[in-house]
Amino acid sequence: MAQFRFKALEEVLNRQPLEVVREENLVSDYYGMMVFDQSKMKKYLSREAYKAVTDAIENGTTVDRKMADQVAQGMKAWAIENGATHYTHWFHPLTDGTAEKHDAFIVHGADGGVIESFSGNLLSQQEPDASSFPSGGIRQTFEARGYTAWDPTSPAFISETTLTIPTIFISYTGEALDYKTPLLRALQAVNKAATDVCQYFDKNVTSVQTNLGWEQEYFLIDEALVMARPDLVLTGRTLMGHSSSKDQQLADHYFSSIPTRANRFMQDVENEAYKLGIPVKTRHNEVAPNQFEFAPIYEEANLANDHNQLMMDIMQKIARKHKFRVLFHEKPFAGINGSGKHNNWSLSTNTGVNLYSPGKNPKMNLQFLTFVINTLQAVYDGQDLLRASILTASNAHRLGANEAPPSILSVFLGTEVSNMLDLMEEAVVDRKMTPDEKTALKLNIGRIPEIILDNTDRNRTSPFAFTGNRFEFRAIGSSANNASSLIVLNTLVANQLQKFKVAVDKLVEKGVKKDEAIFQVLKDLIISSKPIRFNGDGYSEEWVKEAKKRGLTNINNVPESLAAYLRPESLKLFKSNNVLNESEMKGRVEVEYEKFVMKIQIESRVLADIAINHIVPIAVEYQTILLENVKNQKEVFSPEEFEKLAGGRLELIREIGGHISAIKNLRKEMTDARARANKIENLVDRAKEYDKKVRPYLEQLREHIDKLELIVDNEKWPLPKYRELLFTR
Ligand code: ADP
Ligand code: MG
């Protein structure tokens, strides 16, 4: 086994960076070449069909069957010209990643042969055999079948030789079984609520879109080393491994020059991404060794999220070509930074205004403040839901550890905006303001400096930070589907904006002037949302104490966190905003509990196997060598000499023996704990039992293995060590 480890290391040292061939000289020449985008639609569709699709994209209208047939013909012609032989509906099930099932374009022709065919029916709707996708019992209760339906707002593309059509995935009775369906509904909820509020400021606003710019962190580890670690292969993280004497202490990896092989991998990924119209812009080294990041230019949120999922897929495929494996796990290595996915989030209007950008005049600035303050209140009210949307078995390892936000939600606003809110709080009075007071306030609002745009007082420790023209939600895990948190955030913001409008309208009805009513409601919100505002160090101990004093919740426990979704007020929130009805919500929460149990169960099994099959035999072997050595010395030396020369070795032998026994006992206890947990009928209780009674063994077992790693002869150790995984490239 140990030989296997050294063979893997040798393999890595002999690797040569792959040459990367670019399609054309300029990215702009081949950007989007594999996407059926508007320019291709113009070329391949009749004017009528083109209009039907653009209407669907811009105004949410449906494309009827006749038009869908025409679109299918155009799509097929374009796809076949570009080498496609198959088509697939592509969707985001509630598992990790995306799903696809490829069908060839062929149908029987008249002469006994086949012809290429594709119809509006096949484009619009399919019935994949969906029984193996998780639904949390929704399909058992209603209908076994599920179907996928074309999402025209995200363009079709060719992946290798397959025309890929983004779709939603729903049950036969219309319940969402995926991430995209509720995401589209939540985007629609914000669109409506935000447009209504914008009407106070600008009557030309008829729609508001959500923007998402994701930053994707990941580890890139050589394939030979990963394959020599069954824990990485099966669970995506190292379940054992003593920390390397040097890891990220010197911060010498962050932004340093990118290693050549990794760089070639990135170039290759970017080429593919550009062909698929993913605007990847940034690549750099992250803080931990062998950790990196990709970030594109932001896009409309639904499209951006499709692109993120696609990008993760491309990264995994290209990595194999370069003899790497990408780790998307939030915490693949204990003791060093984990990986997140920062979501840069904003709203913008059809008139081209970013609602989180300070405006050019007092009116636009008041609109800006309205959106910032309502977002604050939404995050404050929804802290538990936001946490539930991002806390998973894997992300729980990351939150609150090495340079990651804690499990407390707070919002960083920066000094400029914070000062502005303080000023408004003081200035606005509940009685009618004098004209002078109003002018003064407006003047101040008008002065919100443009420098906010390149504000320097950035805070990297905040889970939810205002960064000049957007919010950045940083607590999201690197392996997550962004939709999970976007669904919650958008629903919360939509709901808060509606409440705001109701409150303002009520005052106006009572005869308060519109801008004064807005001031007054905003003042109330500034006061009520105050506990969520925090500009200090989110990683510090003091913040944990302070947050507790403020009554903010701090939960780093998945089963407890998920429960927030099922509170009556949460079910009502998602239902009344037409995002998820009660059965849909219950179904998906069940899926989350199930995933949690499965992940811990798998980790526990894998660790037990490795401990018994890999670690214990090697420890016994080394212990036997020591015992032989001691016996021989006893024969050769006098008792006094023996005590002096070999006495310490006995201690070592005992130590090894102690660890071996502990591993065997803990493994047995862990297996028993699992058996007990598995017997618990109620899923939530089972998840709690796994969390409290099974999970702790993972840490305990690991401790003994990691100690053995330091004792046992390096030549014999079977698994690549942290220093090798992190520093061999
Ligand atoms: P950082 O400095 O935080 O590492 P960058 O400046 O590279 O990040 O930007 C991060 C992401 O934020 C990019 O995807 C960028 O396009 C996106 N972004 C910029 N402005 C907005 C906006 N108004 N709304 C949403 N995302 C935005
Ligand atoms: Mg950022």
mmCIF file of C-alpha atoms in Angstrom, residues 230-240 329-333 392-397 595-611 667 670-671 674 690-691 694-699 701-702 705:
data_model
loop_
_atom_site.group_PDB
_atom_site.id
_atom_site.type_symbol
_atom_site.label_atom_id
_atom_site.label_comp_id
_atom_site.label_asym_id
_atom_site.label_seq_id
_atom_site.Cartn_x
_atom_site.Cartn_y
_atom_site.Cartn_z
ATOM 1 C CA PRO A 230 -10.467 6.510 -0.672
ATOM 2 C CA ASP A 231 -11.934 9.170 1.619
ATOM 3 C CA LEU A 232 -11.453 11.903 -1.002
ATOM 4 C CA VAL A 233 -12.825 9.683 -3.739
ATOM 5 C CA LEU A 234 -15.933 8.665 -1.824
ATOM 6 C CA THR A 235 -16.740 11.666 0.369
ATOM 7 C CA GLY A 236 -14.928 14.592 -1.258
ATOM 8 C CA ARG A 237 -13.001 15.376 1.901
ATOM 9 C CA THR A 238 -10.132 13.946 3.906
ATOM 10 C CA LEU A 239 -11.541 12.140 6.919
ATOM 11 C CA MET A 240 -8.062 11.924 8.419
ATOM 12 C CA HIS A 329 -16.306 20.163 -0.915
ATOM 13 C CA GLU A 330 -16.537 23.063 1.574
ATOM 14 C CA LYS A 331 -13.866 21.640 3.834
ATOM 15 C CA PRO A 332 -11.670 19.042 2.152
ATOM 16 C CA PHE A 333 -8.807 19.586 4.600
ATOM 17 C CA THR A 392 -25.332 21.572 4.920
ATOM 18 C CA ALA A 393 -23.384 18.640 6.329
ATOM 19 C CA SER A 394 -20.313 19.802 4.420
ATOM 20 C CA ASN A 395 -20.676 23.583 4.842
ATOM 21 C CA ALA A 396 -21.112 23.126 8.608
ATOM 22 C CA HIS A 397 -17.413 22.206 8.751
ATOM 23 C CA LYS A 595 -29.104 14.119 2.392
ATOM 24 C CA PHE A 596 -27.693 15.033 5.779
ATOM 25 C CA VAL A 597 -28.208 11.537 7.183
ATOM 26 C CA MET A 598 -26.749 9.908 4.057
ATOM 27 C CA LYS A 599 -23.648 12.078 4.049
ATOM 28 C CA ILE A 600 -22.809 11.337 7.668
ATOM 29 C CA GLN A 601 -23.607 7.675 7.166
ATOM 30 C CA ILE A 602 -21.283 7.415 4.173
ATOM 31 C CA GLU A 603 -18.469 9.262 5.936
ATOM 32 C CA SER A 604 -18.821 7.037 8.938
ATOM 33 C CA ARG A 605 -18.657 3.878 6.847
ATOM 34 C CA VAL A 606 -15.714 5.057 4.783
ATOM 35 C CA LEU A 607 -13.740 6.083 7.835
ATOM 36 C CA ALA A 608 -14.403 2.771 9.568
ATOM 37 C CA ASP A 609 -13.233 0.847 6.501
ATOM 38 C CA ILE A 610 -10.055 2.859 6.083
ATOM 39 C CA ALA A 611 -9.267 2.667 9.766
ATOM 40 C CA ARG A 667 -15.260 1.820 15.340
ATOM 41 C CA MET A 670 -19.749 4.087 15.970
ATOM 42 C CA THR A 671 -21.244 1.129 14.112
ATOM 43 C CA ARG A 674 -25.369 4.016 13.454
ATOM 44 C CA TYR A 690 -26.820 11.113 13.451
ATOM 45 C CA ASP A 691 -25.689 14.613 14.294
ATOM 46 C CA VAL A 694 -22.684 9.356 15.104
ATOM 47 C CA ARG A 695 -20.893 12.458 13.853
ATOM 48 C CA PRO A 696 -18.710 12.945 16.971
ATOM 49 C CA TYR A 697 -17.042 9.571 16.337
ATOM 50 C CA LEU A 698 -15.632 10.880 13.073
ATOM 51 C CA GLU A 699 -13.544 13.377 15.028
ATOM 52 C CA LEU A 701 -11.450 8.212 15.388
ATOM 53 C CA ARG A 702 -9.526 10.665 13.329
ATOM 54 C CA ILE A 705 -5.291 7.892 13.240
#
